[in-house]
Short mmCIF file of C-alpha atoms in Angstrom, two decimals:
data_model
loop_
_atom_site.label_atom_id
_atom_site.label_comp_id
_atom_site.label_asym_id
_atom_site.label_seq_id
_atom_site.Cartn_x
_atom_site.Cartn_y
_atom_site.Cartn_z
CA UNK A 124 113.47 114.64 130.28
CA UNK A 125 114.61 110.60 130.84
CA UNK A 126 113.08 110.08 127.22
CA UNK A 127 115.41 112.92 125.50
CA UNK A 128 118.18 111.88 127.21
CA UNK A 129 118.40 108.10 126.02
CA UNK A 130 116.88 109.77 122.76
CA UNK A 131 120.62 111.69 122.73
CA UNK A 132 122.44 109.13 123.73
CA UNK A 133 120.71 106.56 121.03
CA UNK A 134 121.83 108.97 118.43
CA UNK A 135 125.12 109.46 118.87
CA UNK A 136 126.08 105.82 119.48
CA UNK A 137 124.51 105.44 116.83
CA UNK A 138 127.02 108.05 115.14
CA UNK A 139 129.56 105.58 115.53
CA UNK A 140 130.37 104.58 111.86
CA UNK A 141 132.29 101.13 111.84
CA UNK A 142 132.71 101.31 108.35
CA UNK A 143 135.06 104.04 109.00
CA UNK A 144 136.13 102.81 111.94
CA UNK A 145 137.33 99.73 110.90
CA UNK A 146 138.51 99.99 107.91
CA UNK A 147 140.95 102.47 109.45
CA UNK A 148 142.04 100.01 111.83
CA UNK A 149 142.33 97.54 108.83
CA UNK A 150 144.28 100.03 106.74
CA UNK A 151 142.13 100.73 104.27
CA UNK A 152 140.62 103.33 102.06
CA UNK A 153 137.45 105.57 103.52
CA UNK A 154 134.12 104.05 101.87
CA UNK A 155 132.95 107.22 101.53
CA UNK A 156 135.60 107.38 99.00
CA UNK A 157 135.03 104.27 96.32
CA UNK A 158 132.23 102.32 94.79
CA UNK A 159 128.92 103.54 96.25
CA UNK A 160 130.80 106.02 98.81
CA UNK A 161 128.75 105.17 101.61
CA UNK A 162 130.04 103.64 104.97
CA UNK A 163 128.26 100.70 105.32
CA UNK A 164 129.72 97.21 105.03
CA UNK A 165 128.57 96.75 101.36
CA UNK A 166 130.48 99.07 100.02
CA UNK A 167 133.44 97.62 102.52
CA UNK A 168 133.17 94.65 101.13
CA UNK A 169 134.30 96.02 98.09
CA UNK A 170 137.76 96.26 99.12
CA UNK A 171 137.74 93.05 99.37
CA UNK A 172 138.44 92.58 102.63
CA UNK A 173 135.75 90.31 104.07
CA UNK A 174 136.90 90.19 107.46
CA UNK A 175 136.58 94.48 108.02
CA UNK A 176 133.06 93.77 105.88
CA UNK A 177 131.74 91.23 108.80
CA UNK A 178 133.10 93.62 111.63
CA UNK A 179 131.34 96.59 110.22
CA UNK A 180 128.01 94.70 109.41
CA UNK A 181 128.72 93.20 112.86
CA UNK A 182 129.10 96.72 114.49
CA UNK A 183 126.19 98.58 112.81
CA UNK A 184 124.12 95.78 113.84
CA UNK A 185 124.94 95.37 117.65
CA UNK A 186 125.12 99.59 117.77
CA UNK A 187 121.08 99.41 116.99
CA UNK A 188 120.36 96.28 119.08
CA UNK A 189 121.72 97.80 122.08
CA UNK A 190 120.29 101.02 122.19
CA UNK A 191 117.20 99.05 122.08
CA UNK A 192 118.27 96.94 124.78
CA UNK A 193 119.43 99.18 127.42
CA UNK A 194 116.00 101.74 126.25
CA UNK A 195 114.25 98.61 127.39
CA UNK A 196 115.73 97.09 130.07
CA UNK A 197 116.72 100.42 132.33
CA UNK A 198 114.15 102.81 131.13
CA UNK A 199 110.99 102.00 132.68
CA UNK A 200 113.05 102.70 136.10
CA UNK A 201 113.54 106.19 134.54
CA UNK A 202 109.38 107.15 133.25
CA UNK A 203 110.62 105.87 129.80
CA UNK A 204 107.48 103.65 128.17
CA UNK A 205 106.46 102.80 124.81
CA UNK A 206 107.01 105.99 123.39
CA UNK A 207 110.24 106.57 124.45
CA UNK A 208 111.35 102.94 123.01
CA UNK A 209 109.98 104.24 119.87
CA UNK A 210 112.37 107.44 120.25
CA UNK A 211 115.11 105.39 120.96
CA UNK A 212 114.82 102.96 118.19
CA UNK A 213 114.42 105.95 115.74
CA UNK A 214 117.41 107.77 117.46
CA UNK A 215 119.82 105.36 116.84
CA UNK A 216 118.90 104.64 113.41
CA UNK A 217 119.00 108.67 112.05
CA UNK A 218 122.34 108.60 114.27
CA UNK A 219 123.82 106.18 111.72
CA UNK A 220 122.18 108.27 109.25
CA UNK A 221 123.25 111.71 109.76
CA UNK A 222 126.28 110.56 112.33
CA UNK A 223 127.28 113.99 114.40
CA UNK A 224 131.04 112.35 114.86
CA UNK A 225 131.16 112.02 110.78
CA UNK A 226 129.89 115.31 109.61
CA UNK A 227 126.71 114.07 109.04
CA UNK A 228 128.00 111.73 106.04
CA UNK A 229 126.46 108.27 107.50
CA UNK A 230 125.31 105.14 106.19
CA UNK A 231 122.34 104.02 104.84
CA UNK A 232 121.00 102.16 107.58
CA UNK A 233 120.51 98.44 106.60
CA UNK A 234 122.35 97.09 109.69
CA UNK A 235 121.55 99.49 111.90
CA UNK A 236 117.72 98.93 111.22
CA UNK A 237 117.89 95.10 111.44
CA UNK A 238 119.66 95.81 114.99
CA UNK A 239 116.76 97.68 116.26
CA UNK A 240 114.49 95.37 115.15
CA UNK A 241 116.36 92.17 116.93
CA UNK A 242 116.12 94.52 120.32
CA UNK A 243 112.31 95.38 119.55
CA UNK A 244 111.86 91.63 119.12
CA UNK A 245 114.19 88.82 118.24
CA UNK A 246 110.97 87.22 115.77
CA UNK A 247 110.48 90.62 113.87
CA UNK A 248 114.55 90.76 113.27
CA UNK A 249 114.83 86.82 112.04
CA UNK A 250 111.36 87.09 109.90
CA UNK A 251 113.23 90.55 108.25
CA UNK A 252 116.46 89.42 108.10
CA UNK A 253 115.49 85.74 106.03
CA UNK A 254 113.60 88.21 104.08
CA UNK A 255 116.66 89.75 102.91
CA UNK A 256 118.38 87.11 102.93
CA UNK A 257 116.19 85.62 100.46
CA UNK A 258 116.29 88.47 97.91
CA UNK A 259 120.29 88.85 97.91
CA UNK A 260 120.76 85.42 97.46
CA UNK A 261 118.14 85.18 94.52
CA UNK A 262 119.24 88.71 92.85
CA UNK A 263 122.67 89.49 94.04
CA UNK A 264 121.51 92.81 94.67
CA UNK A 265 121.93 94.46 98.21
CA UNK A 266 120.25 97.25 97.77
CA UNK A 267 116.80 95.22 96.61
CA UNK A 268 116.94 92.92 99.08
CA UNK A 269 116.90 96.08 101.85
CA UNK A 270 113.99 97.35 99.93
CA UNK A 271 111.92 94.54 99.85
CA UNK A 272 112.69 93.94 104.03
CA UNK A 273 112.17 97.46 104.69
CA UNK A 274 108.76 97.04 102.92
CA UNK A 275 107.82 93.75 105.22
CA UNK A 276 109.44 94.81 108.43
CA UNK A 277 106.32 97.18 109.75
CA UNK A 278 104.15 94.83 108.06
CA UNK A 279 105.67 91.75 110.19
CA UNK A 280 105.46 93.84 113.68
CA UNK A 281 101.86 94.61 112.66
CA UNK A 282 101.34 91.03 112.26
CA UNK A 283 103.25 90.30 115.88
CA UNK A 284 102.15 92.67 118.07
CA UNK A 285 99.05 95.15 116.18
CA UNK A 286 99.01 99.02 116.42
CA UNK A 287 101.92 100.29 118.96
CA UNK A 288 104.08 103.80 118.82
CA UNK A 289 107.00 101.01 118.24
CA UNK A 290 105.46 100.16 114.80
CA UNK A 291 105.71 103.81 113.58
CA UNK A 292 109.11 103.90 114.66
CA UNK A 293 109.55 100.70 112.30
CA UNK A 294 107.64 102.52 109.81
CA UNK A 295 109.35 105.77 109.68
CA UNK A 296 112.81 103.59 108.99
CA UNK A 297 111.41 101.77 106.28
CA UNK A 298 110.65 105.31 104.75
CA UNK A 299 113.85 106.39 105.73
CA UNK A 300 115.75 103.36 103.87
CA UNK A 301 113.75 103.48 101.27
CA UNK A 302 114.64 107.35 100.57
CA UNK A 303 118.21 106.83 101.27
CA UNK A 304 118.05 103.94 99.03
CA UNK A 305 116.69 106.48 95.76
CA UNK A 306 120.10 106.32 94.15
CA UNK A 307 119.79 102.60 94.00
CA UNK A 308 116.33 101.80 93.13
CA UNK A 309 117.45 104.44 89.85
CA UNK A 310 120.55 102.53 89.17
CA UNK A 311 118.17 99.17 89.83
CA UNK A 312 115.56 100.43 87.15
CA UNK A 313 118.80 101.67 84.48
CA UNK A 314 120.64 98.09 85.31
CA UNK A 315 123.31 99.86 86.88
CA UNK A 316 123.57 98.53 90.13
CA UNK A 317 126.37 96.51 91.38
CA UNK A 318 126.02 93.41 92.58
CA UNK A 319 127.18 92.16 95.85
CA UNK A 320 130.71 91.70 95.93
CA UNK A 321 131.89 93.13 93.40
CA UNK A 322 134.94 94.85 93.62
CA UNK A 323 135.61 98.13 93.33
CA UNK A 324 136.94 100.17 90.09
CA UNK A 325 140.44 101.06 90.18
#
């Protein structure tokens, strides 16, 4: 019962979208409504406003680490083990996903995901975040870069820590990014995408 409940709670913090959020408190225009549509601070940062682009990467990042966090450092006290980390860590994520406080319009998770995986383990969440850092600074391209660390990340835990219900919990969020991601690897293949920061179309 302890598991569900920081399983519910995961989720809808992580249903708090600071790309909305924030650029409402900035003034500006709903992501969901320009360039890419979706709330994530990509698609901010194509208003140009780098400061509400670095609060919302900022804010998707720290939602995931600390539902992590707190699943870790209060729920053993409450019967919630390995399994229920692994809960957690997916919660969180498909709550930026599919947020409840959004209609279910959410994100598409790069942020969130690299949170979780600092709280998991700050190694795993450097090794996959250089990883991506790598790729957008050598193709410009957001999207790829996410790919390409979504493809590493379980590989790195394996590599850490070996077989635990916390790597299939990394796994089934690289899946997840990847599928939300299908739009982009199309527009990738047609040369389509936009690049990172580019601004958005009038």
């Amino acid at each position: 019962m302890n598991t569900i409940l920081f399983a519910v709670a995961a989720y809808l913090l992580g249903s708090v979208s600071f790309a909305v959020v924030v650029s409402k408190l900035f003034g500006l225009a709903d992501p969901r409504t320009y360039g890419s549509k979706n709330p994530g601070a990509t698609n901010v940062l194509r208003s140009g406003n780098k400061a509400a682009a670095a609060l919302t990467l900022l804010g998707d990042a720290v939602k995931g680490w600390l539902a992590v966090f707190l699943a870790l450092q209060f729920g053993e006290q409450y019967g919630v083990g390995d399994t229920g980390i692994a809960l957690v860590s997916i919660a969180v994520f498909v709550g930026h996903l599919w947020p409840v406080f959004f209609r279910f319009v959410g994100g598409k998770g790069v942020a969130t995901a690299l949170g979780v995986l600092i709280g998991l383990n700050g190694w795993l969440g450097l090794a996959t975040l250089v990883t991506w850092l790598v790729i957008a600074y050598a193709f410009r391209y957001s999207s790829l870069a996410a790919l390409v660390a979504s493809v590493f990340a379980p590989f790195y835990y394996g590599l850490l820590f070996g077989v635990e219900p916390q790597l299939f919990a990394v796994l089934a969020m690289s899946v997840l990014l990847i599928w939300r991601h299908r739009q982009n690897i199309a527009n990738l293949l047609a040369g389509k995408e936009s690049r990172i920061g580019s601004k958005k179309k009038s």
